[in-house]
Short mmCIF file of C-alpha atoms in Angstrom, two decimals:
data_model
loop_
_atom_site.label_atom_id
_atom_site.label_comp_id
_atom_site.label_asym_id
_atom_site.label_seq_id
_atom_site.Cartn_x
_atom_site.Cartn_y
_atom_site.Cartn_z
CA UNK O 1 -27.55 -34.80 -28.64
CA UNK O 2 -25.55 -33.99 -25.45
CA UNK O 3 -25.67 -30.90 -22.66
CA UNK O 4 -24.54 -28.35 -23.42
CA UNK O 5 -22.68 -26.08 -20.22
CA UNK O 6 -22.73 -22.20 -19.09
CA UNK O 7 -21.28 -19.93 -18.05
CA UNK O 8 -21.67 -17.19 -15.82
CA UNK O 9 -19.51 -13.54 -16.87
CA UNK O 10 -19.66 -10.29 -15.44
CA UNK O 11 -19.40 -8.56 -18.61
CA UNK O 12 -17.61 -5.53 -15.95
CA UNK O 13 -17.68 -2.21 -15.32
CA UNK O 14 -18.84 -0.64 -19.23
CA UNK O 15 -16.07 -0.74 -21.53
CA UNK O 16 -14.89 -3.27 -22.82
CA UNK O 17 -11.19 -3.93 -22.31
CA UNK O 18 -12.19 -3.75 -18.65
CA UNK O 19 -13.98 -7.90 -20.00
CA UNK O 20 -11.12 -10.61 -17.98
CA UNK O 21 -9.29 -12.86 -20.20
CA UNK O 22 -11.51 -15.49 -19.76
CA UNK O 23 -15.00 -13.57 -20.03
CA UNK O 24 -13.48 -12.68 -23.82
CA UNK O 25 -12.62 -16.40 -23.93
CA UNK O 26 -15.92 -17.91 -23.57
CA UNK O 27 -17.35 -14.66 -25.52
CA UNK O 28 -16.06 -16.01 -28.81
CA UNK O 29 -16.77 -19.54 -27.73
CA UNK O 30 -20.71 -18.84 -27.39
CA UNK O 31 -23.07 -20.25 -29.08
CA UNK O 32 -25.97 -17.94 -27.12
CA UNK O 33 -25.23 -15.45 -24.92
CA UNK O 34 -28.35 -13.74 -22.52
CA UNK O 35 -27.93 -10.86 -21.34
CA UNK O 36 -29.02 -8.29 -18.78
CA UNK O 37 -29.53 -4.46 -19.17
CA UNK O 38 -26.25 -3.24 -17.73
CA UNK O 39 -24.43 -4.77 -20.50
CA UNK O 40 -22.99 -2.96 -22.69
CA UNK O 41 -23.26 -2.08 -26.46
CA UNK O 42 -19.74 -1.84 -26.89
CA UNK O 43 -19.52 -5.60 -25.10
CA UNK O 44 -22.58 -7.33 -27.36
CA UNK O 45 -21.60 -5.54 -30.81
CA UNK O 46 -17.87 -7.48 -30.78
CA UNK O 47 -20.30 -10.67 -31.06
CA UNK O 48 -20.49 -12.54 -34.51
CA UNK O 49 -23.39 -12.04 -35.72
CA UNK O 50 -23.69 -16.30 -36.10
CA UNK O 51 -24.78 -15.84 -31.79
CA UNK O 52 -28.02 -15.79 -31.10
CA UNK O 53 -28.98 -12.90 -28.43
CA UNK O 54 -31.72 -13.05 -25.96
CA UNK O 55 -32.38 -9.64 -23.83
CA UNK O 56 -33.10 -10.30 -19.97
CA UNK O 57 -32.65 -7.21 -19.40
CA UNK O 58 -34.88 -6.05 -16.43
CA UNK O 59 -35.60 -2.64 -15.62
CA UNK O 60 -36.73 -1.37 -11.15
CA UNK O 61 -40.40 -2.54 -11.20
CA UNK O 62 -40.75 -3.73 -13.85
CA UNK O 63 -39.20 -7.36 -15.61
CA UNK O 64 -40.70 -8.73 -18.57
CA UNK O 65 -38.38 -11.47 -18.41
CA UNK O 66 -39.29 -12.93 -14.86
CA UNK O 67 -36.38 -14.42 -13.23
CA UNK O 68 -37.75 -17.52 -13.28
CA UNK O 69 -38.44 -17.10 -16.22
CA UNK O 70 -34.72 -16.92 -17.86
CA UNK O 71 -33.85 -19.45 -15.16
CA UNK O 72 -35.93 -21.84 -18.03
CA UNK O 73 -34.38 -20.59 -20.48
CA UNK O 74 -30.64 -20.78 -19.76
CA UNK O 75 -32.15 -23.81 -18.87
CA UNK O 76 -33.67 -24.82 -21.93
CA UNK O 77 -30.90 -23.82 -24.01
CA UNK O 78 -27.92 -25.93 -22.81
CA UNK O 79 -30.31 -28.89 -23.07
CA UNK O 80 -30.29 -28.34 -26.77
CA UNK O 81 -26.11 -28.84 -26.46
CA UNK O 82 -25.32 -24.96 -26.68
CA UNK O 83 -22.98 -23.12 -25.64
CA UNK O 84 -25.11 -20.92 -23.52
CA UNK O 85 -22.75 -17.60 -21.67
CA UNK O 86 -24.46 -15.56 -19.38
CA UNK O 87 -23.54 -11.99 -19.66
CA UNK O 88 -23.90 -10.27 -16.23
CA UNK O 89 -23.35 -6.28 -15.72
CA UNK O 90 -20.40 -5.94 -13.17
CA UNK O 91 -19.56 -9.34 -11.38
CA UNK O 92 -22.70 -12.20 -11.48
CA UNK O 93 -22.84 -12.88 -7.74
CA UNK O 94 -23.18 -8.41 -6.79
CA UNK O 95 -26.18 -8.17 -6.74
CA UNK O 96 -27.28 -9.53 -10.36
CA UNK O 97 -28.83 -12.89 -9.15
CA UNK O 98 -25.66 -14.91 -10.37
CA UNK O 99 -26.11 -17.93 -6.77
CA UNK O 100 -30.21 -18.34 -7.49
CA UNK O 101 -29.48 -19.04 -11.19
CA UNK O 102 -26.66 -20.97 -10.66
CA UNK O 103 -28.36 -23.25 -7.79
CA UNK O 104 -31.28 -24.34 -10.29
CA UNK O 105 -28.85 -24.76 -13.26
CA UNK O 106 -26.79 -27.81 -11.09
CA UNK O 107 -30.59 -28.87 -9.91
CA UNK O 108 -31.23 -29.68 -13.00
CA UNK O 109 -28.43 -31.18 -14.04
CA UNK O 110 -26.24 -28.47 -16.26
CA UNK O 111 -23.04 -28.37 -16.40
CA UNK O 112 -21.61 -24.45 -14.56
CA UNK O 113 -18.91 -21.98 -14.01
CA UNK O 114 -18.79 -19.09 -13.06
CA UNK O 115 -16.58 -17.03 -14.30
CA UNK O 116 -16.04 -12.85 -12.17
CA UNK O 117 -15.49 -9.90 -13.46
CA UNK O 118 -14.69 -6.38 -11.79
CA UNK O 119 -16.70 -4.54 -9.73
CA UNK O 120 -19.01 -1.74 -11.20
CA UNK O 121 -18.42 -0.90 -7.12
CA UNK O 122 -15.27 -0.57 -7.20
CA UNK O 123 -14.03 0.19 -11.06
CA UNK O 124 -16.55 2.52 -11.69
CA UNK O 125 -15.34 4.91 -8.59
CA UNK O 126 -11.54 4.23 -9.41
CA UNK O 127 -12.14 5.29 -12.99
CA UNK O 128 -12.95 9.16 -12.17
CA UNK O 129 -10.53 8.97 -9.83
CA UNK O 130 -12.19 8.45 -6.73
CA UNK O 131 -10.49 5.93 -3.95
CA UNK O 132 -13.37 4.19 -1.98
CA UNK O 133 -10.70 3.95 0.68
CA UNK O 134 -8.18 5.49 1.97
CA UNK O 135 -5.81 6.43 5.20
CA UNK O 136 -6.99 8.84 6.73
CA UNK O 137 -10.15 8.90 5.47
CA UNK O 138 -11.55 5.71 5.01
CA UNK O 139 -10.30 2.19 6.28
CA UNK O 140 -13.78 0.62 5.15
CA UNK O 141 -16.06 -0.03 2.37
CA UNK O 142 -19.63 -0.74 2.43
CA UNK O 143 -21.29 -1.49 -1.02
CA UNK O 144 -25.61 -1.96 -1.05
CA UNK O 145 -28.76 -2.06 -3.15
CA UNK O 146 -31.13 0.30 -3.40
CA UNK O 147 -33.77 -2.46 -4.79
CA UNK O 148 -33.25 -5.79 -2.79
CA UNK O 149 -35.09 -8.51 -3.41
CA UNK O 150 -38.81 -7.52 -2.80
CA UNK O 151 -38.27 -3.76 -4.58
CA UNK O 152 -37.36 -2.35 -1.63
CA UNK O 153 -35.28 0.09 0.28
CA UNK O 154 -32.25 -1.06 3.79
CA UNK O 155 -34.34 -0.84 6.59
CA UNK O 156 -33.91 1.65 8.76
CA UNK O 157 -31.63 -0.95 10.82
CA UNK O 158 -29.19 -1.86 8.20
CA UNK O 159 -28.77 2.16 8.27
CA UNK O 160 -28.47 3.05 10.59
CA UNK O 161 -26.08 -0.02 11.25
CA UNK O 162 -23.36 1.78 8.93
CA UNK O 163 -24.17 5.25 10.70
CA UNK O 164 -22.11 3.84 13.24
CA UNK O 165 -19.49 2.00 11.08
CA UNK O 166 -18.77 4.84 8.88
CA UNK O 167 -16.14 4.17 6.03
CA UNK O 168 -17.01 4.78 2.42
CA UNK O 169 -21.08 3.84 1.13
CA UNK O 170 -20.84 3.11 -2.83
CA UNK O 171 -24.93 2.00 -3.90
CA UNK O 172 -25.77 0.74 -6.97
CA UNK O 173 -29.50 0.77 -8.06
CA UNK O 174 -29.64 4.03 -6.95
CA UNK O 175 -30.40 6.32 -9.63
CA UNK O 176 -33.80 6.94 -10.09
CA UNK O 177 -34.02 7.27 -5.33
CA UNK O 178 -31.42 10.47 -5.26
CA UNK O 179 -34.39 12.89 -3.23
CA UNK O 180 -35.22 9.60 -0.95
CA UNK O 181 -31.53 8.44 -0.47
CA UNK O 182 -30.55 11.77 0.69
CA UNK O 183 -34.06 11.24 3.34
CA UNK O 184 -33.37 8.19 4.70
CA UNK O 185 -29.76 8.73 4.88
CA UNK O 186 -29.63 11.08 7.19
CA UNK O 187 -32.44 10.44 8.71
CA UNK O 188 -30.90 7.17 10.81
CA UNK O 189 -28.12 9.78 11.73
CA UNK O 190 -25.47 10.34 8.29
CA UNK O 191 -24.42 13.99 7.94
CA UNK O 192 -25.89 16.14 5.59
CA UNK O 193 -22.64 17.82 4.32
CA UNK O 194 -20.81 14.59 4.30
CA UNK O 195 -18.94 14.59 0.44
CA UNK O 196 -20.51 12.86 -2.44
CA UNK O 197 -20.88 12.27 -6.08
CA UNK O 198 -22.59 10.49 -9.00
CA UNK O 199 -21.22 9.24 -11.20
CA UNK O 200 -23.64 7.85 -14.00
CA UNK O 201 -21.62 6.02 -17.42
CA UNK O 202 -19.06 4.95 -15.32
CA UNK O 203 -15.55 3.84 -17.19
CA UNK O 204 -16.99 5.20 -20.37
CA UNK O 205 -16.98 7.53 -22.34
CA UNK O 206 -19.93 9.11 -22.12
CA UNK O 207 -19.02 8.97 -17.88
CA UNK O 208 -20.50 12.26 -16.53
CA UNK O 209 -19.37 12.57 -12.31
CA UNK O 210 -21.72 14.86 -10.31
CA UNK O 211 -20.18 16.09 -6.84
CA UNK O 212 -22.36 17.19 -4.26
CA UNK O 213 -22.83 16.59 -0.78
CA UNK O 214 -25.88 14.15 0.67
CA UNK O 215 -27.52 16.78 2.09
CA UNK O 216 -27.81 18.20 -1.14
CA UNK O 217 -28.13 14.52 -3.81
CA UNK O 218 -32.27 15.54 -3.54
CA UNK O 219 -31.51 18.42 -6.37
CA UNK O 220 -30.27 16.33 -8.42
CA UNK O 221 -32.77 14.14 -9.33
CA UNK O 222 -33.63 13.42 -12.96
CA UNK O 223 -36.88 12.98 -14.43
CA UNK O 224 -37.43 9.21 -14.39
CA UNK O 225 -33.63 8.65 -15.15
CA UNK O 226 -33.37 10.62 -18.00
CA UNK O 227 -32.60 13.98 -18.12
CA UNK O 228 -29.63 16.02 -18.47
CA UNK O 229 -27.39 14.51 -15.44
CA UNK O 230 -28.28 10.61 -16.58
CA UNK O 231 -28.09 11.14 -20.68
CA UNK O 232 -29.62 8.01 -22.09
CA UNK O 233 -30.60 6.08 -19.57
CA UNK O 234 -26.61 5.24 -18.12
CA UNK O 235 -26.12 2.50 -15.07
CA UNK O 236 -25.85 5.81 -12.17
CA UNK O 237 -23.75 4.61 -8.96
CA UNK O 238 -23.46 7.26 -5.82
CA UNK O 239 -20.86 7.30 -3.70
CA UNK O 240 -21.32 8.70 0.13
CA UNK O 241 -17.98 9.49 1.87
CA UNK O 242 -15.53 12.06 2.46
CA UNK O 243 -13.47 9.93 0.08
CA UNK O 244 -15.52 11.92 -2.36
CA UNK O 245 -13.72 15.39 -2.26
CA UNK O 246 -11.05 14.01 -3.77
CA UNK O 247 -11.79 13.29 -7.52
CA UNK O 248 -10.53 17.11 -8.18
CA UNK O 249 -7.28 16.37 -6.22
CA UNK O 250 -6.16 13.02 -8.97
CA UNK O 251 -8.01 13.44 -12.43
CA UNK O 252 -7.82 10.37 -13.67
CA UNK O 253 -7.26 10.26 -18.02
CA UNK O 254 -8.66 8.15 -19.62
CA UNK O 255 -7.28 8.13 -23.80
CA UNK O 256 -3.78 7.07 -24.03
CA UNK O 257 -2.58 7.25 -26.93
CA UNK O 258 1.02 5.75 -28.71
CA UNK O 259 3.71 8.32 -27.38
CA UNK O 260 3.97 9.38 -30.95
CA UNK O 261 0.84 10.50 -31.90
CA UNK O 262 1.74 14.12 -33.25
CA UNK O 263 -0.96 16.35 -32.58
CA UNK O 264 -3.41 15.12 -29.92
CA UNK O 265 -6.88 14.02 -30.87
CA UNK O 266 -9.52 12.99 -28.27
CA UNK O 267 -12.59 11.30 -29.41
CA UNK O 268 -14.79 12.38 -26.96
CA UNK O 269 -17.70 9.85 -26.49
CA UNK O 270 -18.27 10.33 -30.28
CA UNK O 271 -20.42 7.41 -31.52
CA UNK O 272 -18.65 6.91 -34.51
CA UNK O 273 -19.62 3.50 -37.11
CA UNK O 274 -17.03 1.99 -39.32
CA UNK O 275 -18.08 0.46 -41.54
CA UNK O 276 -14.39 -1.57 -42.87
CA UNK O 277 -14.46 -4.80 -43.25
CA UNK O 278 -12.37 -7.67 -40.57
CA UNK O 279 -10.06 -7.98 -39.19
CA UNK O 280 -9.21 -4.43 -40.18
CA UNK O 281 -12.61 -3.25 -38.78
CA UNK O 282 -11.85 -5.09 -35.64
CA UNK O 283 -8.04 -2.84 -35.85
CA UNK O 284 -10.16 0.83 -36.69
CA UNK O 285 -12.19 -0.23 -34.11
CA UNK O 286 -9.30 -1.08 -31.16
CA UNK O 287 -7.82 2.84 -32.89
CA UNK O 288 -11.05 4.88 -32.07
CA UNK O 289 -11.41 3.30 -28.39
CA UNK O 290 -7.69 4.83 -27.60
CA UNK O 291 -8.58 7.73 -28.36
CA UNK O 292 -11.24 8.11 -26.97
CA UNK O 293 -14.63 7.42 -29.15
CA UNK O 294 -17.15 5.21 -28.69
CA UNK O 295 -16.20 2.37 -32.06
CA UNK O 296 -19.68 0.59 -33.75
CA UNK O 297 -18.42 -2.12 -36.18
CA UNK O 298 -20.41 -2.58 -38.63
CA UNK O 299 -19.01 -4.21 -41.59
CA UNK O 300 -20.52 -4.03 -44.72
CA UNK O 301 -18.99 -5.35 -46.86
CA UNK O 302 -16.74 -8.71 -47.02
CA UNK O 303 -13.57 -9.85 -48.28
CA UNK O 304 -12.38 -12.58 -50.71
CA UNK O 305 -9.12 -13.30 -53.03
CA UNK O 306 -10.07 -14.25 -56.81
CA UNK O 307 -7.92 -17.71 -57.03
CA UNK O 308 -6.84 -18.94 -60.32
CA UNK O 309 -4.88 -15.67 -62.15
CA UNK O 310 -1.71 -17.40 -60.71
CA UNK O 311 -1.50 -19.67 -63.16
CA UNK O 312 -0.46 -17.95 -65.96
CA UNK O 313 1.49 -15.29 -64.10
CA UNK O 314 3.69 -14.57 -66.81
CA UNK O 315 1.75 -13.78 -69.65
CA UNK O 316 -0.61 -11.90 -67.04
CA UNK O 317 2.39 -9.49 -66.05
CA UNK O 318 4.44 -9.96 -68.74
CA UNK O 319 4.05 -6.11 -70.85
CA UNK O 320 3.60 -4.50 -67.60
CA UNK O 321 6.12 -1.90 -66.76
CA UNK O 322 4.42 -0.63 -63.79
CA UNK O 323 1.93 -2.02 -60.65
CA UNK O 324 -0.70 -0.21 -59.59
CA UNK O 325 -2.07 -0.81 -56.12
CA UNK O 326 -5.28 0.99 -54.99
CA UNK O 327 -5.71 -0.42 -52.16
CA UNK O 328 -3.31 -2.61 -48.77
CA UNK O 329 -6.12 -5.78 -49.19
CA UNK O 330 -4.87 -5.58 -53.40
CA UNK O 331 -1.17 -6.15 -52.43
CA UNK O 332 -1.60 -8.68 -49.35
CA UNK O 333 -3.47 -10.15 -52.44
CA UNK O 334 -1.64 -9.83 -54.32
CA UNK O 335 1.65 -10.85 -53.47
CA UNK O 336 0.42 -14.03 -51.60
CA UNK O 337 -1.51 -14.98 -55.22
CA UNK O 338 1.90 -14.84 -56.88
CA UNK O 339 4.50 -16.05 -54.78
CA UNK O 340 1.59 -19.31 -54.07
CA UNK O 341 1.89 -20.92 -58.38
CA UNK O 342 5.64 -20.17 -58.22
CA UNK O 343 6.31 -16.92 -58.72
CA UNK O 344 9.12 -15.41 -57.72
CA UNK O 345 9.46 -12.02 -55.85
CA UNK O 346 12.91 -11.41 -58.69
CA UNK O 347 10.93 -10.67 -60.98
CA UNK O 348 10.19 -7.80 -60.46
CA UNK O 349 13.80 -6.15 -60.30
CA UNK O 350 12.99 -4.65 -63.38
CA UNK O 351 9.47 -3.13 -62.65
CA UNK O 352 7.45 -0.52 -60.98
CA UNK O 353 5.73 0.27 -58.36
CA UNK O 354 2.98 2.53 -57.57
CA UNK O 355 0.40 3.16 -53.96
CA UNK O 356 -2.69 5.31 -54.29
CA UNK O 357 -1.26 6.00 -50.20
CA UNK O 358 -0.44 5.50 -47.17
CA UNK O 359 -1.72 2.32 -46.22
CA UNK O 360 -1.20 0.91 -49.23
CA UNK O 361 3.14 2.37 -49.14
CA UNK O 362 3.38 0.76 -46.38
CA UNK O 363 2.22 -3.32 -47.38
CA UNK O 364 4.22 -2.73 -50.22
CA UNK O 365 7.14 -2.39 -47.78
CA UNK O 366 5.88 -5.18 -46.49
CA UNK O 367 6.85 -7.50 -49.51
CA UNK O 368 10.07 -5.64 -50.05
CA UNK O 369 9.01 -2.91 -52.42
CA UNK O 370 9.45 0.74 -52.07
CA UNK O 371 7.22 2.85 -54.57
CA UNK O 372 7.68 4.58 -56.99
CA UNK O 373 4.93 7.04 -57.31
CA UNK O 374 2.97 8.18 -55.08
CA UNK O 375 0.25 11.20 -54.73
CA UNK O 376 -0.05 13.89 -52.61
CA UNK O 377 -3.65 13.48 -52.35
CA UNK O 378 -5.07 10.37 -51.94
CA UNK O 379 -7.55 9.18 -54.66
CA UNK O 380 -7.33 7.13 -57.34
CA UNK O 381 -8.10 10.16 -59.47
CA UNK O 382 -4.70 12.45 -58.03
CA UNK O 383 -3.05 8.79 -58.73
CA UNK O 384 -3.71 9.25 -62.20
CA UNK O 385 -2.45 12.48 -62.49
CA UNK O 386 0.58 11.62 -60.82
CA UNK O 387 1.15 8.05 -63.37
CA UNK O 388 1.01 9.37 -66.18
CA UNK O 389 4.01 12.39 -64.46
CA UNK O 390 6.20 9.83 -64.68
CA UNK O 391 5.42 6.57 -67.05
CA UNK O 392 7.98 7.55 -69.97
CA UNK O 393 6.11 7.62 -73.97
CA UNK O 394 5.09 3.30 -74.76
CA UNK O 395 3.93 1.77 -70.94
CA UNK O 396 1.45 0.07 -69.12
CA UNK O 397 0.10 0.10 -66.26
CA UNK O 398 -1.49 -3.09 -64.92
CA UNK O 399 -4.32 -2.60 -62.22
CA UNK O 400 -4.56 -4.51 -58.72
CA UNK O 401 -7.65 -3.98 -56.95
CA UNK O 402 -10.98 -5.66 -56.41
CA UNK O 403 -13.66 -6.18 -59.08
CA UNK O 404 -15.81 -2.25 -57.33
CA UNK O 405 -13.17 0.11 -58.09
CA UNK O 406 -12.96 4.20 -58.77
CA UNK O 407 -13.39 5.28 -62.02
CA UNK O 408 -10.92 8.18 -61.30
CA UNK O 409 -8.18 7.01 -62.48
CA UNK O 410 -9.13 4.56 -66.03
CA UNK O 411 -10.78 8.39 -66.60
CA UNK O 412 -7.39 10.45 -66.58
CA UNK O 413 -5.53 7.40 -68.41
CA UNK O 414 -7.46 7.13 -70.95
CA UNK O 415 -8.33 11.25 -70.98
CA UNK O 416 -4.22 10.77 -72.17
CA UNK O 417 -3.86 7.26 -74.08
CA UNK O 418 -1.66 5.86 -71.41
CA UNK O 419 -2.29 1.93 -72.09
CA UNK O 420 -3.30 0.50 -69.04
CA UNK O 421 -4.35 -2.91 -68.09
CA UNK O 422 -6.73 -3.82 -64.71
CA UNK O 423 -5.73 -6.91 -62.53
CA UNK O 424 -9.05 -8.31 -60.04
CA UNK O 425 -6.67 -10.08 -57.05
CA UNK O 426 -10.19 -9.59 -54.74
CA UNK O 427 -13.82 -8.98 -54.50
CA UNK O 428 -15.46 -7.10 -52.66
CA UNK O 429 -18.56 -8.49 -51.50
CA UNK O 430 -22.37 -7.66 -48.87
CA UNK O 431 -22.04 -8.11 -45.36
CA UNK O 432 -24.33 -7.91 -42.61
CA UNK O 433 -23.72 -6.88 -39.86
CA UNK O 434 -25.11 -7.05 -36.13
CA UNK O 435 -27.98 -7.12 -35.20
CA UNK O 436 -26.96 -4.59 -32.02
CA UNK O 437 -25.27 -2.51 -34.27
CA UNK O 438 -28.41 -1.95 -37.40
CA UNK O 439 -30.47 -1.27 -33.97
CA UNK O 440 -28.31 1.03 -33.47
CA UNK O 441 -27.78 2.34 -36.25
CA UNK O 442 -31.73 2.19 -37.24
CA UNK O 443 -32.81 3.92 -33.88
CA UNK O 444 -29.19 6.57 -34.99
CA UNK O 445 -27.95 6.42 -31.42
CA UNK O 446 -24.09 7.63 -33.07
CA UNK O 447 -22.53 10.13 -34.42
CA UNK O 448 -20.50 9.56 -37.38
CA UNK O 449 -20.37 6.46 -40.11
CA UNK O 450 -16.69 6.15 -41.83
CA UNK O 451 -16.36 5.38 -45.28
CA UNK O 452 -13.45 3.50 -47.26
CA UNK O 453 -14.88 3.24 -49.68
CA UNK O 454 -18.46 3.15 -52.48
CA UNK O 455 -18.99 -0.75 -51.79
CA UNK O 456 -20.33 0.29 -47.90
CA UNK O 457 -22.61 3.44 -49.07
CA UNK O 458 -25.39 0.76 -49.82
CA UNK O 459 -24.90 -1.77 -47.97
CA UNK O 460 -25.25 1.02 -45.13
CA UNK O 461 -28.19 2.90 -45.93
CA UNK O 462 -30.25 -0.12 -46.03
CA UNK O 463 -30.18 0.07 -42.45
CA UNK O 464 -31.29 3.83 -42.09
CA UNK O 465 -32.80 6.53 -43.25
CA UNK O 466 -29.93 8.58 -44.52
CA UNK O 467 -31.01 11.95 -43.14
CA UNK O 468 -28.97 14.00 -41.28
CA UNK O 469 -26.34 10.87 -41.27
CA UNK O 470 -23.02 12.71 -40.68
CA UNK O 471 -20.74 10.42 -43.17
CA UNK O 472 -16.85 10.86 -43.05
CA UNK O 473 -15.90 8.94 -46.19
CA UNK O 474 -11.99 8.36 -46.88
CA UNK O 475 -12.70 9.67 -50.96
CA UNK O 476 -14.74 11.96 -53.14
CA UNK O 477 -15.72 9.06 -54.83
CA UNK O 478 -17.09 7.68 -52.00
CA UNK O 479 -18.21 10.92 -50.32
CA UNK O 480 -20.24 11.00 -53.54
CA UNK O 481 -22.14 8.09 -53.52
CA UNK O 482 -23.28 8.75 -48.95
CA UNK O 483 -24.49 11.57 -51.19
CA UNK O 484 -26.97 10.35 -53.00
CA UNK O 485 -28.37 8.09 -50.24
CA UNK O 486 -29.14 12.21 -48.19
CA UNK O 487 -26.19 12.25 -46.44
CA UNK O 488 -24.43 15.07 -45.26
CA UNK O 489 -20.48 14.04 -46.40
CA UNK O 490 -17.55 15.37 -44.73
CA UNK O 491 -13.85 14.77 -46.85
CA UNK O 492 -10.63 14.70 -44.68
CA UNK O 493 -7.64 16.78 -46.78
CA UNK O 494 -5.63 13.10 -45.45
CA UNK O 495 -7.31 10.08 -46.73
CA UNK O 496 -6.77 8.61 -44.14
CA UNK O 497 -7.74 6.65 -40.49
CA UNK O 498 -6.29 9.53 -39.04
CA UNK O 499 -8.35 12.30 -41.05
CA UNK O 500 -10.94 10.98 -40.48
CA UNK O 501 -10.13 11.66 -36.99
CA UNK O 502 -8.43 13.98 -37.55
CA UNK O 503 -12.22 16.22 -38.78
CA UNK O 504 -14.34 14.12 -36.59
CA UNK O 505 -12.35 16.26 -34.04
CA UNK O 506 -12.84 19.66 -35.21
CA UNK O 507 -16.89 18.63 -35.74
CA UNK O 508 -16.68 17.64 -32.73
CA UNK O 509 -15.48 21.99 -31.47
CA UNK O 510 -17.94 23.31 -33.99
CA UNK O 511 -20.54 22.26 -31.22
CA UNK O 512 -19.86 22.62 -27.10
CA UNK O 513 -19.42 19.79 -25.35
CA UNK O 514 -20.87 19.16 -21.97
CA UNK O 515 -18.20 19.14 -19.46
CA UNK O 516 -17.73 15.74 -18.05
CA UNK O 517 -17.04 16.08 -14.26
CA UNK O 518 -18.69 19.13 -12.53
CA UNK O 519 -20.45 20.34 -8.84
CA UNK O 520 -23.77 20.00 -7.59
CA UNK O 521 -24.76 24.04 -6.86
CA UNK O 522 -24.70 23.27 -3.08
CA UNK O 523 -27.48 25.48 -1.55
#
């Protein structure tokens, strides 16, 4: 077996959008990913389930996997012929011990490539509106770690040198030592009145910025780095210098929406589990991220087209005046199967179309058809009621869908003695989400779960207890299924992704959200 290769990849400061294009390319081809503590879960959640994930994370004063063992692990995985990514927060060569791993791999004869990342020392202050250099205030930048190779702070001579040269000081890995930082810097000549900032969860929707003076820095120190200032042991970065006073004058808005988006929606860092199948799962997660939320992709179902029906499409479609679609997927699978079997779109010139909602109608429009019937409320029951108002006596409906469908439509048509048949063009099957997502769900570290179909509910429920889970459901049938598993269910007035987001915003607004930028009291 030929030797594999190792890539030392910088994961950036936290937001997956700041992963470099080369880093994304390498991760998409990885077979093994060895990651550290500062790599955001949002990036790990983008990896396919087949990737072997190995946690090599370290916390101050506690290294469950020593550096020498990490080196041996990388070498061993590569010698098995695997494509190995060593994924590190920020940049691998800035206090990431990437140089040690590079030398160990080269000494072992392992092909290795460094993929630089955006350093948190630059990106996190910028994301908080703090320029690390600014004309008239700071013409220099100094980046230090409060825990060096031997887990000790910088010596007095280093701190005195920083005092004499001035500029902005960025301190990494000092969140649990704020009092010590304040004491040592002042002792070596820093003014206690110089502005300072503490940033936690930088560049992510969980970002919080606390502004104070160096002399009061220690008063912000939480217990075990897990207090109200630093929830969830988020990475902490400290900035010291006059530039820290500029953040209020130069606010940065990290939530972006299309200009046409109306009304404006901000999900305010809500962690939302998305259960849709791929590729729509990735599309939905991207929209959530753009609205300031934290998406947790957990596809609970996978879609497989049903083949064979197209060979007899004339017999299948011949007697049906109405073609009824209950999903955009059904539209696309139907027309792809029809055309691949020699069908001609002119066959539908005399047919009528019904769509359950706007997404389905948009899919129909993509094939050149405008629905003749679409209910004001997007669910199967309302679709059935709208159909019976428009169908003429003797007309037949063909329901084009998956093998697992809401039965409200069938019930309405049967009650009114409307003739209909079913054509299954795709199957909905259980899927297995990533281990990272399963851990998050099992530990209850999310705010909402989004359900777009009843079939996703039992797969998700198997990963959690269901108690206390807030389920945002696209329709009543899905809500009933979720309620049966003990979940707290909510259904939007409009059965669409936008409707779910507005519902989430309404639920978020019922609870006071923490400030994202505040000044710690100064005595």
